[in-house]
Amino acid sequence: MPALQKIPAPEVLALFLDHLSGERRLAEKTVQAYQRDISAFLGFLTNYLETPLTLPEIVGVEARGFRAYLAHRRRGETVLSPASVQRHLSAIRTFYRYIERRWDASNAALPLIKGPRVKRPLPKAVSASEALKLIQEPLDSPGEPWVAARNQAVLSLCYGAGLRISEALSLTGRDVPLARQLMLTGKGGKTRLVPILPVIGEAVSEYVRHCPYTMSPDAPIFRGARGGVLRPEIIQGEVRRLRGALGLPESATPHALRHSFATHLLAGGGDLRTIQKLLGHESLSTTQRYTDVDAARLMDIHAGAHPRA
């Protein structure tokens, strides 16, 4: 391997962040999270190695250096949870993969490093009846009819099509009336094709008919009360109000409707690969968590219904 250029660490980080925002088209907040994590890592290395940090020093970090950093994050002034430490380690791995691709320089120690064990929480779904209550209730809410129709349309997209709330709010005038299939760009700039049930298309069309504001092709269709772009917090606040009125658990959130979409499809016989594509998950292991949700639901039913329970 040819000698590496002594590129200062801040420049290496800047090139990495440009790669994330440019080539990979990651969201601004995601890039900012990477910047925080890698800056913390490089700052630690500078003190740990007691030398100005450049590309060769970054590539040459030994296993004990990585372990010292993870221990520092677990026991330092700002103690991180196991899940947060794993996130830092994941960011570091992404950083080193970029270095390997760009400069053909790999680190032999990093593959040997394991983070703390993390028990991933199961996605919190609501029952089909609870989901339908959340979707139907806005129409009986006080206030402007078009606002009620708007809330119902957004929640219908979350539950009926498995959209993230940000994806639902990104729909523009060019997307309406909704076709039977919708091409969406989700996390990481990944596109996916989502089937749209007639009842969802009707809910969105009903909102568009009642909305007092003009629908331009390039502007988001979902508007706030004064005509501005609808913020996710407005829908989240409405769902909090609804679950209080309906007596639903705190786990009933807009994102829980997306989880419910997947869980109810799986319970109805949907296969994991199809659900993975519908949700836009990069890894099948992410989608497989819904099998645990369904198993947990079955265990609860068994415990409550079996005569020997």
PDB file of C-alpha atoms in Angstrom:
ATOM      1  CA  MET A   1       0.000   0.000   0.000  1.00  0.00           C
ATOM      2  CA  PRO A   2       1.485   3.391  -0.985  1.00  0.00           C
ATOM      3  CA  ALA A   3       2.254   5.923   1.743  1.00  0.00           C
ATOM      4  CA  LEU A   4      -0.814   7.873   2.749  1.00  0.00           C
ATOM      5  CA  GLN A   5      -0.967  11.635   2.463  1.00  0.00           C
ATOM      6  CA  LYS A   6      -0.815  13.417   5.790  1.00  0.00           C
ATOM      7  CA  ILE A   7      -4.267  14.934   5.348  1.00  0.00           C
ATOM      8  CA  PRO A   8      -5.314  16.656   8.609  1.00  0.00           C
ATOM      9  CA  ALA A   9      -8.180  14.990  10.461  1.00  0.00           C
ATOM     10  CA  PRO A  10     -10.597  17.962  10.037  1.00  0.00           C
ATOM     11  CA  GLU A  11     -10.122  17.758   6.259  1.00  0.00           C
ATOM     12  CA  VAL A  12     -10.728  13.992   6.251  1.00  0.00           C
ATOM     13  CA  LEU A  13     -13.929  14.580   8.228  1.00  0.00           C
ATOM     14  CA  ALA A  14     -15.060  17.351   5.861  1.00  0.00           C
ATOM     15  CA  LEU A  15     -14.573  15.076   2.836  1.00  0.00           C
ATOM     16  CA  PHE A  16     -16.537  12.326   4.588  1.00  0.00           C
ATOM     17  CA  LEU A  17     -19.440  14.650   5.371  1.00  0.00           C
ATOM     18  CA  ASP A  18     -19.470  15.916   1.768  1.00  0.00           C
ATOM     19  CA  HIS A  19     -19.724  12.291   0.665  1.00  0.00           C
ATOM     20  CA  LEU A  20     -22.687  11.670   2.979  1.00  0.00           C
ATOM     21  CA  SER A  21     -24.636  14.745   1.904  1.00  0.00           C
ATOM     22  CA  GLY A  22     -23.615  14.656  -1.762  1.00  0.00           C
ATOM     23  CA  GLU A  23     -23.161  11.105  -3.041  1.00  0.00           C
ATOM     24  CA  ARG A  24     -25.338   9.359  -0.468  1.00  0.00           C
ATOM     25  CA  ARG A  25     -27.853  12.202  -0.170  1.00  0.00           C
ATOM     26  CA  LEU A  26     -28.472  11.629   3.514  1.00  0.00           C
ATOM     27  CA  ALA A  27     -30.780  13.960   5.400  1.00  0.00           C
ATOM     28  CA  GLU A  28     -29.211  17.048   6.969  1.00  0.00           C
ATOM     29  CA  LYS A  29     -29.931  15.863  10.514  1.00  0.00           C
ATOM     30  CA  THR A  30     -28.334  12.492   9.776  1.00  0.00           C
ATOM     31  CA  VAL A  31     -25.192  14.175   8.450  1.00  0.00           C
ATOM     32  CA  GLN A  32     -25.097  16.377  11.557  1.00  0.00           C
ATOM     33  CA  ALA A  33     -25.298  13.269  13.761  1.00  0.00           C
ATOM     34  CA  TYR A  34     -22.343  11.734  11.900  1.00  0.00           C
ATOM     35  CA  GLN A  35     -20.430  14.978  12.311  1.00  0.00           C
ATOM     36  CA  ARG A  36     -20.979  14.959  16.084  1.00  0.00           C
ATOM     37  CA  ASP A  37     -20.028  11.295  16.475  1.00  0.00           C
ATOM     38  CA  ILE A  38     -16.900  11.356  14.317  1.00  0.00           C
ATOM     39  CA  SER A  39     -15.743  14.707  15.718  1.00  0.00           C
ATOM     40  CA  ALA A  40     -15.954  13.223  19.222  1.00  0.00           C
ATOM     41  CA  PHE A  41     -14.003  10.164  18.089  1.00  0.00           C
ATOM     42  CA  LEU A  42     -11.251  12.173  16.372  1.00  0.00           C
ATOM     43  CA  GLY A  43     -11.001  14.539  19.347  1.00  0.00           C
ATOM     44  CA  PHE A  44     -10.491  11.567  21.657  1.00  0.00           C
ATOM     45  CA  LEU A  45      -7.833  10.062  19.366  1.00  0.00           C
ATOM     46  CA  THR A  46      -5.892  13.316  19.319  1.00  0.00           C
ATOM     47  CA  ASN A  47      -5.606  13.226  23.109  1.00  0.00           C
ATOM     48  CA  TYR A  48      -5.128   9.454  23.288  1.00  0.00           C
ATOM     49  CA  LEU A  49      -2.310   9.322  20.733  1.00  0.00           C
ATOM     50  CA  GLU A  50      -0.814  12.623  21.898  1.00  0.00           C
ATOM     51  CA  THR A  51       0.029  13.609  18.335  1.00  0.00           C
ATOM     52  CA  PRO A  52      -1.482  15.799  15.616  1.00  0.00           C
ATOM     53  CA  LEU A  53      -4.026  13.594  13.903  1.00  0.00           C
ATOM     54  CA  THR A  54      -3.754  12.983  10.152  1.00  0.00           C
ATOM     55  CA  LEU A  55      -5.003  10.297   7.796  1.00  0.00           C
ATOM     56  CA  PRO A  56      -2.162   7.780   8.509  1.00  0.00           C
ATOM     57  CA  GLU A  57      -2.801   7.985  12.267  1.00  0.00           C
ATOM     58  CA  ILE A  58      -6.535   7.499  11.744  1.00  0.00           C
ATOM     59  CA  VAL A  59      -5.983   4.427   9.576  1.00  0.00           C
ATOM     60  CA  GLY A  60      -3.409   3.007  11.982  1.00  0.00           C
ATOM     61  CA  VAL A  61      -5.530   3.020  15.141  1.00  0.00           C
ATOM     62  CA  GLU A  62      -5.069  -0.236  17.046  1.00  0.00           C
ATOM     63  CA  ALA A  63      -7.766  -2.280  18.767  1.00  0.00           C
ATOM     64  CA  ARG A  64      -6.886  -0.863  22.175  1.00  0.00           C
ATOM     65  CA  GLY A  65      -7.495   2.635  20.822  1.00  0.00           C
ATOM     66  CA  PHE A  66     -11.018   1.766  19.712  1.00  0.00           C
ATOM     67  CA  ARG A  67     -11.723  -0.025  22.995  1.00  0.00           C
ATOM     68  CA  ALA A  68     -10.416   2.941  24.979  1.00  0.00           C
ATOM     69  CA  TYR A  69     -12.784   5.239  23.099  1.00  0.00           C
ATOM     70  CA  LEU A  70     -15.822   3.003  23.709  1.00  0.00           C
ATOM     71  CA  ALA A  71     -14.898   2.710  27.401  1.00  0.00           C
ATOM     72  CA  HIS A  72     -14.553   6.487  27.547  1.00  0.00           C
ATOM     73  CA  ARG A  73     -18.074   6.900  26.142  1.00  0.00           C
ATOM     74  CA  ARG A  74     -19.461   4.436  28.697  1.00  0.00           C
ATOM     75  CA  ARG A  75     -17.681   5.987  31.699  1.00  0.00           C
ATOM     76  CA  GLY A  76     -16.836   9.575  30.689  1.00  0.00           C
ATOM     77  CA  GLU A  77     -18.405  12.832  31.802  1.00  0.00           C
ATOM     78  CA  THR A  78     -21.328  12.230  29.442  1.00  0.00           C
ATOM     79  CA  VAL A  79     -22.233   8.579  29.992  1.00  0.00           C
ATOM     80  CA  LEU A  80     -23.925   7.019  26.972  1.00  0.00           C
ATOM     81  CA  SER A  81     -26.351   4.128  26.971  1.00  0.00           C
ATOM     82  CA  PRO A  82     -25.345   0.861  25.265  1.00  0.00           C
ATOM     83  CA  ALA A  83     -27.580   1.779  22.321  1.00  0.00           C
ATOM     84  CA  SER A  84     -25.852   5.153  21.928  1.00  0.00           C
ATOM     85  CA  VAL A  85     -22.404   3.546  22.117  1.00  0.00           C
ATOM     86  CA  GLN A  86     -23.458   1.113  19.397  1.00  0.00           C
ATOM     87  CA  ARG A  87     -24.586   4.060  17.275  1.00  0.00           C
ATOM     88  CA  HIS A  88     -21.179   5.706  17.723  1.00  0.00           C
ATOM     89  CA  LEU A  89     -19.462   2.463  16.724  1.00  0.00           C
ATOM     90  CA  SER A  90     -21.687   2.177  13.654  1.00  0.00           C
ATOM     91  CA  ALA A  91     -20.759   5.741  12.647  1.00  0.00           C
ATOM     92  CA  ILE A  92     -17.057   4.924  13.062  1.00  0.00           C
ATOM     93  CA  ARG A  93     -17.426   1.833  10.870  1.00  0.00           C
ATOM     94  CA  THR A  94     -19.095   3.931   8.172  1.00  0.00           C
ATOM     95  CA  PHE A  95     -16.275   6.475   8.438  1.00  0.00           C
ATOM     96  CA  TYR A  96     -13.605   3.806   7.997  1.00  0.00           C
ATOM     97  CA  ARG A  97     -15.427   2.194   5.071  1.00  0.00           C
ATOM     98  CA  TYR A  98     -15.347   5.573   3.354  1.00  0.00           C
ATOM     99  CA  ILE A  99     -11.602   5.894   4.022  1.00  0.00           C
ATOM    100  CA  GLU A 100     -10.986   2.417   2.619  1.00  0.00           C
ATOM    101  CA  ARG A 101     -12.910   3.163  -0.582  1.00  0.00           C
ATOM    102  CA  ARG A 102     -11.371   6.587  -1.118  1.00  0.00           C
ATOM    103  CA  TRP A 103      -7.744   5.931  -0.183  1.00  0.00           C
ATOM    104  CA  ASP A 104      -7.570   2.117  -0.437  1.00  0.00           C
ATOM    105  CA  ALA A 105      -6.487   1.999   3.194  1.00  0.00           C
ATOM    106  CA  SER A 106      -8.116  -0.427   5.596  1.00  0.00           C
ATOM    107  CA  ASN A 107      -7.929  -0.758   9.358  1.00  0.00           C
ATOM    108  CA  ALA A 108      -7.339  -4.348  10.491  1.00  0.00           C
ATOM    109  CA  ALA A 109      -8.429  -3.795  14.097  1.00  0.00           C
ATOM    110  CA  LEU A 110     -11.933  -2.363  13.668  1.00  0.00           C
ATOM    111  CA  PRO A 111     -13.611  -5.636  12.501  1.00  0.00           C
ATOM    112  CA  LEU A 112     -12.494  -7.185  15.810  1.00  0.00           C
ATOM    113  CA  ILE A 113     -14.275  -4.562  17.916  1.00  0.00           C
ATOM    114  CA  LYS A 114     -17.658  -5.399  19.388  1.00  0.00           C
ATOM    115  CA  GLY A 115     -19.894  -2.897  21.089  1.00  0.00           C
ATOM    116  CA  PRO A 116     -22.105  -3.508  24.129  1.00  0.00           C
ATOM    117  CA  ARG A 117     -25.105  -5.752  23.741  1.00  0.00           C
ATOM    118  CA  VAL A 118     -28.288  -3.862  23.067  1.00  0.00           C
ATOM    119  CA  LYS A 119     -31.764  -5.257  23.448  1.00  0.00           C
ATOM    120  CA  ARG A 120     -33.685  -3.587  20.667  1.00  0.00           C
ATOM    121  CA  PRO A 121     -37.181  -2.521  21.711  1.00  0.00           C
ATOM    122  CA  LEU A 122     -39.996  -4.035  19.726  1.00  0.00           C
ATOM    123  CA  PRO A 123     -41.936  -1.703  17.446  1.00  0.00           C
ATOM    124  CA  LYS A 124     -45.052  -0.517  19.268  1.00  0.00           C
ATOM    125  CA  ALA A 125     -48.090  -1.257  17.164  1.00  0.00           C
ATOM    126  CA  VAL A 126     -51.735  -0.611  17.971  1.00  0.00           C
ATOM    127  CA  SER A 127     -54.588  -2.998  17.272  1.00  0.00           C
ATOM    128  CA  ALA A 128     -56.560  -2.761  14.044  1.00  0.00           C
ATOM    129  CA  SER A 129     -59.578  -1.376  15.903  1.00  0.00           C
ATOM    130  CA  GLU A 130     -57.452   1.267  17.656  1.00  0.00           C
ATOM    131  CA  ALA A 131     -55.857   2.277  14.354  1.00  0.00           C
ATOM    132  CA  LEU A 132     -59.272   2.702  12.736  1.00  0.00           C
ATOM    133  CA  LYS A 133     -60.497   4.769  15.684  1.00  0.00           C
ATOM    134  CA  LEU A 134     -57.529   7.140  15.298  1.00  0.00           C
ATOM    135  CA  ILE A 135     -58.271   7.542  11.604  1.00  0.00           C
ATOM    136  CA  GLN A 136     -62.041   7.999  11.902  1.00  0.00           C
ATOM    137  CA  GLU A 137     -62.150  10.230  14.986  1.00  0.00           C
ATOM    138  CA  PRO A 138     -60.753  13.429  13.371  1.00  0.00           C
ATOM    139  CA  LEU A 139     -63.938  13.789  11.303  1.00  0.00           C
ATOM    140  CA  ASP A 140     -65.933  14.072  14.538  1.00  0.00           C
ATOM    141  CA  SER A 141     -63.525  16.614  16.024  1.00  0.00           C
ATOM    142  CA  PRO A 142     -64.490  20.257  16.542  1.00  0.00           C
ATOM    143  CA  GLY A 143     -63.019  22.876  14.242  1.00  0.00           C
ATOM    144  CA  GLU A 144     -62.690  23.461  10.528  1.00  0.00           C
ATOM    145  CA  PRO A 145     -63.924  20.532   8.379  1.00  0.00           C
ATOM    146  CA  TRP A 146     -60.903  20.824   6.074  1.00  0.00           C
ATOM    147  CA  VAL A 147     -58.516  20.460   9.033  1.00  0.00           C
ATOM    148  CA  ALA A 148     -60.339  17.309  10.142  1.00  0.00           C
ATOM    149  CA  ALA A 149     -60.145  15.951   6.580  1.00  0.00           C
ATOM    150  CA  ARG A 150     -56.430  16.803   6.497  1.00  0.00           C
ATOM    151  CA  ASN A 151     -55.704  14.942   9.733  1.00  0.00           C
ATOM    152  CA  GLN A 152     -57.635  11.914   8.572  1.00  0.00           C
ATOM    153  CA  ALA A 153     -55.775  11.882   5.228  1.00  0.00           C
ATOM    154  CA  VAL A 154     -52.334  12.032   6.885  1.00  0.00           C
ATOM    155  CA  LEU A 155     -53.142   9.269   9.380  1.00  0.00           C
ATOM    156  CA  SER A 156     -54.664   7.158   6.592  1.00  0.00           C
ATOM    157  CA  LEU A 157     -51.368   7.353   4.701  1.00  0.00           C
ATOM    158  CA  CYS A 158     -49.426   6.276   7.804  1.00  0.00           C
ATOM    159  CA  TYR A 159     -51.609   3.255   8.507  1.00  0.00           C
ATOM    160  CA  GLY A 160     -52.949   2.330   5.079  1.00  0.00           C
ATOM    161  CA  ALA A 161     -49.667   2.760   3.164  1.00  0.00           C
ATOM    162  CA  GLY A 162     -47.043   2.473   5.901  1.00  0.00           C
ATOM    163  CA  LEU A 163     -45.660   5.961   5.288  1.00  0.00           C
ATOM    164  CA  ARG A 164     -43.460   7.812   7.736  1.00  0.00           C
ATOM    165  CA  ILE A 165     -45.149  11.051   8.763  1.00  0.00           C
ATOM    166  CA  SER A 166     -42.392  13.006   6.991  1.00  0.00           C
ATOM    167  CA  GLU A 167     -43.113  11.064   3.797  1.00  0.00           C
ATOM    168  CA  ALA A 168     -46.827  11.777   4.006  1.00  0.00           C
ATOM    169  CA  LEU A 169     -46.173  15.487   4.519  1.00  0.00           C
ATOM    170  CA  SER A 170     -43.757  15.569   1.555  1.00  0.00           C
ATOM    171  CA  LEU A 171     -46.517  14.830  -0.992  1.00  0.00           C
ATOM    172  CA  THR A 172     -46.970  17.693  -3.443  1.00  0.00           C
ATOM    173  CA  GLY A 173     -49.681  18.892  -5.785  1.00  0.00           C
ATOM    174  CA  ARG A 174     -48.039  16.824  -8.485  1.00  0.00           C
ATOM    175  CA  ASP A 175     -49.001  13.651  -6.585  1.00  0.00           C
ATOM    176  CA  VAL A 176     -52.747  14.321  -6.482  1.00  0.00           C
ATOM    177  CA  PRO A 177     -55.072  12.772  -7.212  1.00  0.00           C
ATOM    178  CA  LEU A 178     -53.213   9.758  -5.871  1.00  0.00           C
ATOM    179  CA  ALA A 179     -52.700   6.962  -8.375  1.00  0.00           C
ATOM    180  CA  ARG A 180     -52.955   3.292  -7.415  1.00  0.00           C
ATOM    181  CA  GLN A 181     -49.196   3.328  -6.834  1.00  0.00           C
ATOM    182  CA  LEU A 182     -47.035   6.067  -5.365  1.00  0.00           C
ATOM    183  CA  MET A 183     -43.284   6.468  -5.933  1.00  0.00           C
ATOM    184  CA  LEU A 184     -41.689   7.728  -2.722  1.00  0.00           C
ATOM    185  CA  THR A 185     -38.198   8.844  -1.787  1.00  0.00           C
ATOM    186  CA  GLY A 186     -37.538   7.935   1.839  1.00  0.00           C
ATOM    187  CA  LYS A 187     -34.533   7.739   4.158  1.00  0.00           C
ATOM    188  CA  GLY A 188     -31.129   7.829   2.509  1.00  0.00           C
ATOM    189  CA  GLY A 189     -32.649   8.950  -0.784  1.00  0.00           C
ATOM    190  CA  LYS A 190     -34.008   5.448  -1.427  1.00  0.00           C
ATOM    191  CA  THR A 191     -37.086   5.199  -3.639  1.00  0.00           C
ATOM    192  CA  ARG A 192     -39.848   2.655  -3.301  1.00  0.00           C
ATOM    193  CA  LEU A 193     -43.209   1.945  -4.897  1.00  0.00           C
ATOM    194  CA  VAL A 194     -46.160   1.966  -2.493  1.00  0.00           C
ATOM    195  CA  PRO A 195     -49.635   0.653  -3.411  1.00  0.00           C
ATOM    196  CA  ILE A 196     -52.426   3.079  -2.543  1.00  0.00           C
ATOM    197  CA  LEU A 197     -55.756   1.625  -1.475  1.00  0.00           C
ATOM    198  CA  PRO A 198     -58.864   3.367  -2.910  1.00  0.00           C
ATOM    199  CA  VAL A 199     -59.991   4.424   0.563  1.00  0.00           C
ATOM    200  CA  ILE A 200     -56.680   6.262   1.088  1.00  0.00           C
ATOM    201  CA  GLY A 201     -56.913   7.995  -2.267  1.00  0.00           C
ATOM    202  CA  GLU A 202     -60.461   9.065  -1.398  1.00  0.00           C
ATOM    203  CA  ALA A 203     -59.351  10.477   1.978  1.00  0.00           C
ATOM    204  CA  VAL A 204     -56.635  12.573   0.318  1.00  0.00           C
ATOM    205  CA  SER A 205     -59.008  13.730  -2.441  1.00  0.00           C
ATOM    206  CA  GLU A 206     -61.605  14.701   0.175  1.00  0.00           C
ATOM    207  CA  TYR A 207     -59.007  16.833   1.930  1.00  0.00           C
ATOM    208  CA  VAL A 208     -57.923  18.475  -1.340  1.00  0.00           C
ATOM    209  CA  ARG A 209     -61.567  19.346  -2.148  1.00  0.00           C
ATOM    210  CA  HIS A 210     -62.059  21.039   1.223  1.00  0.00           C
ATOM    211  CA  CYS A 211     -58.654  22.715   1.573  1.00  0.00           C
ATOM    212  CA  PRO A 212     -59.041  26.507   1.130  1.00  0.00           C
ATOM    213  CA  TYR A 213     -55.510  26.937  -0.239  1.00  0.00           C
ATOM    214  CA  THR A 214     -54.310  26.558  -3.832  1.00  0.00           C
ATOM    215  CA  MET A 215     -52.482  23.316  -4.658  1.00  0.00           C
ATOM    216  CA  SER A 216     -49.415  24.144  -6.745  1.00  0.00           C
ATOM    217  CA  PRO A 217     -47.554  21.235  -8.384  1.00  0.00           C
ATOM    218  CA  ASP A 218     -44.286  21.712  -6.484  1.00  0.00           C
ATOM    219  CA  ALA A 219     -45.639  22.677  -3.057  1.00  0.00           C
ATOM    220  CA  PRO A 220     -46.654  20.238  -0.272  1.00  0.00           C
ATOM    221  CA  ILE A 221     -50.397  19.576  -0.292  1.00  0.00           C
ATOM    222  CA  PHE A 222     -50.789  19.358   3.486  1.00  0.00           C
ATOM    223  CA  ARG A 223     -51.108  22.847   4.969  1.00  0.00           C
ATOM    224  CA  GLY A 224     -51.234  24.347   8.420  1.00  0.00           C
ATOM    225  CA  ALA A 225     -54.179  26.436   9.579  1.00  0.00           C
ATOM    226  CA  ARG A 226     -52.645  29.613   8.125  1.00  0.00           C
ATOM    227  CA  GLY A 227     -51.608  28.059   4.847  1.00  0.00           C
ATOM    228  CA  GLY A 228     -47.983  27.282   5.646  1.00  0.00           C
ATOM    229  CA  VAL A 229     -46.385  23.853   5.307  1.00  0.00           C
ATOM    230  CA  LEU A 230     -47.866  21.444   7.846  1.00  0.00           C
ATOM    231  CA  ARG A 231     -45.375  20.518  10.571  1.00  0.00           C
ATOM    232  CA  PRO A 232     -45.178  16.947  11.965  1.00  0.00           C
ATOM    233  CA  GLU A 233     -45.692  18.294  15.500  1.00  0.00           C
ATOM    234  CA  ILE A 234     -49.217  19.382  14.581  1.00  0.00           C
ATOM    235  CA  ILE A 235     -50.239  15.834  13.644  1.00  0.00           C
ATOM    236  CA  GLN A 236     -48.400  14.391  16.650  1.00  0.00           C
ATOM    237  CA  GLY A 237     -50.246  16.796  18.934  1.00  0.00           C
ATOM    238  CA  GLU A 238     -53.576  15.891  17.333  1.00  0.00           C
ATOM    239  CA  VAL A 239     -52.914  12.197  17.926  1.00  0.00           C
ATOM    240  CA  ARG A 240     -52.094  12.905  21.580  1.00  0.00           C
ATOM    241  CA  ARG A 241     -55.452  14.644  21.891  1.00  0.00           C
ATOM    242  CA  LEU A 242     -57.238  11.811  20.129  1.00  0.00           C
ATOM    243  CA  ARG A 243     -55.751   9.044  22.216  1.00  0.00           C
ATOM    244  CA  GLY A 244     -56.793  10.918  25.359  1.00  0.00           C
ATOM    245  CA  ALA A 245     -60.338  11.241  24.048  1.00  0.00           C
ATOM    246  CA  LEU A 246     -60.440   7.612  22.931  1.00  0.00           C
ATOM    247  CA  GLY A 247     -58.677   6.121  25.941  1.00  0.00           C
ATOM    248  CA  LEU A 248     -55.818   4.726  23.855  1.00  0.00           C
ATOM    249  CA  PRO A 249     -52.331   3.950  25.241  1.00  0.00           C
ATOM    250  CA  GLU A 250     -49.423   6.392  24.953  1.00  0.00           C
ATOM    251  CA  SER A 251     -47.881   4.053  22.385  1.00  0.00           C
ATOM    252  CA  ALA A 252     -50.584   5.212  19.928  1.00  0.00           C
ATOM    253  CA  THR A 253     -48.572   7.678  17.812  1.00  0.00           C
ATOM    254  CA  PRO A 254     -48.429   8.487  14.085  1.00  0.00           C
ATOM    255  CA  HIS A 255     -45.319   6.298  13.767  1.00  0.00           C
ATOM    256  CA  ALA A 256     -47.099   3.487  15.606  1.00  0.00           C
ATOM    257  CA  LEU A 257     -49.572   3.455  12.697  1.00  0.00           C
ATOM    258  CA  ARG A 258     -46.685   2.656  10.344  1.00  0.00           C
ATOM    259  CA  HIS A 259     -45.614  -0.153  12.673  1.00  0.00           C
ATOM    260  CA  SER A 260     -49.215  -1.361  12.756  1.00  0.00           C
ATOM    261  CA  PHE A 261     -49.316  -1.395   8.956  1.00  0.00           C
ATOM    262  CA  ALA A 262     -46.406  -3.854   8.948  1.00  0.00           C
ATOM    263  CA  THR A 263     -47.569  -5.935  11.903  1.00  0.00           C
ATOM    264  CA  HIS A 264     -51.106  -6.361  10.572  1.00  0.00           C
ATOM    265  CA  LEU A 265     -49.823  -7.261   7.087  1.00  0.00           C
ATOM    266  CA  LEU A 266     -47.601  -9.925   8.635  1.00  0.00           C
ATOM    267  CA  ALA A 267     -50.455 -11.277  10.738  1.00  0.00           C
ATOM    268  CA  GLY A 268     -52.584 -11.435   7.593  1.00  0.00           C
ATOM    269  CA  GLY A 269     -50.071 -13.603   5.761  1.00  0.00           C
ATOM    270  CA  GLY A 270     -47.777 -11.019   4.174  1.00  0.00           C
ATOM    271  CA  ASP A 271     -44.195 -12.166   3.588  1.00  0.00           C
ATOM    272  CA  LEU A 272     -41.216 -10.342   5.060  1.00  0.00           C
ATOM    273  CA  ARG A 273     -39.565  -9.499   1.741  1.00  0.00           C
ATOM    274  CA  THR A 274     -42.684  -7.739   0.466  1.00  0.00           C
ATOM    275  CA  ILE A 275     -43.156  -5.860   3.743  1.00  0.00           C
ATOM    276  CA  GLN A 276     -39.478  -4.858   3.639  1.00  0.00           C
ATOM    277  CA  LYS A 277     -39.997  -3.289   0.214  1.00  0.00           C
ATOM    278  CA  LEU A 278     -43.214  -1.556   1.249  1.00  0.00           C
ATOM    279  CA  LEU A 279     -41.555  -0.002   4.302  1.00  0.00           C
ATOM    280  CA  GLY A 280     -38.356   0.912   2.478  1.00  0.00           C
ATOM    281  CA  HIS A 281     -36.098  -0.947   4.932  1.00  0.00           C
ATOM    282  CA  GLU A 282     -32.541  -1.381   3.702  1.00  0.00           C
ATOM    283  CA  SER A 283     -31.976  -4.523   5.746  1.00  0.00           C
ATOM    284  CA  LEU A 284     -34.330  -7.484   6.138  1.00  0.00           C
ATOM    285  CA  SER A 285     -33.212  -7.784   9.776  1.00  0.00           C
ATOM    286  CA  THR A 286     -35.027  -4.498  10.495  1.00  0.00           C
ATOM    287  CA  THR A 287     -38.261  -5.926   9.092  1.00  0.00           C
ATOM    288  CA  GLN A 288     -37.804  -9.221  10.960  1.00  0.00           C
ATOM    289  CA  ARG A 289     -38.467  -7.379  14.226  1.00  0.00           C
ATOM    290  CA  TYR A 290     -42.145  -7.466  13.297  1.00  0.00           C
ATOM    291  CA  THR A 291     -42.151 -11.253  13.627  1.00  0.00           C
ATOM    292  CA  ASP A 292     -41.238 -10.711  17.300  1.00  0.00           C
ATOM    293  CA  VAL A 293     -44.122  -8.263  17.659  1.00  0.00           C
ATOM    294  CA  ASP A 294     -46.550 -10.804  16.266  1.00  0.00           C
ATOM    295  CA  ALA A 295     -45.120 -13.555  18.481  1.00  0.00           C
ATOM    296  CA  ALA A 296     -45.429 -11.308  21.544  1.00  0.00           C
ATOM    297  CA  ARG A 297     -49.048 -10.554  20.634  1.00  0.00           C
ATOM    298  CA  LEU A 298     -49.814 -14.262  20.327  1.00  0.00           C
ATOM    299  CA  MET A 299     -48.207 -14.953  23.713  1.00  0.00           C
ATOM    300  CA  ASP A 300     -50.361 -12.249  25.321  1.00  0.00           C
ATOM    301  CA  ILE A 301     -53.503 -13.752  23.770  1.00  0.00           C
ATOM    302  CA  HIS A 302     -52.456 -17.226  24.942  1.00  0.00           C
ATOM    303  CA  ALA A 303     -51.730 -16.028  28.471  1.00  0.00           C
ATOM    304  CA  GLY A 304     -55.102 -14.306  28.694  1.00  0.00           C
ATOM    305  CA  ALA A 305     -57.237 -17.000  27.115  1.00  0.00           C
ATOM    306  CA  HIS A 306     -55.755 -20.395  27.973  1.00  0.00           C
ATOM    307  CA  PRO A 307     -57.519 -22.110  30.891  1.00  0.00           C
ATOM    308  CA  ARG A 308     -54.194 -23.145  32.431  1.00  0.00           C
ATOM    309  CA  ALA A 309     -52.614 -19.691  32.117  1.00  0.00           C
TER     310      ALA A 309
END
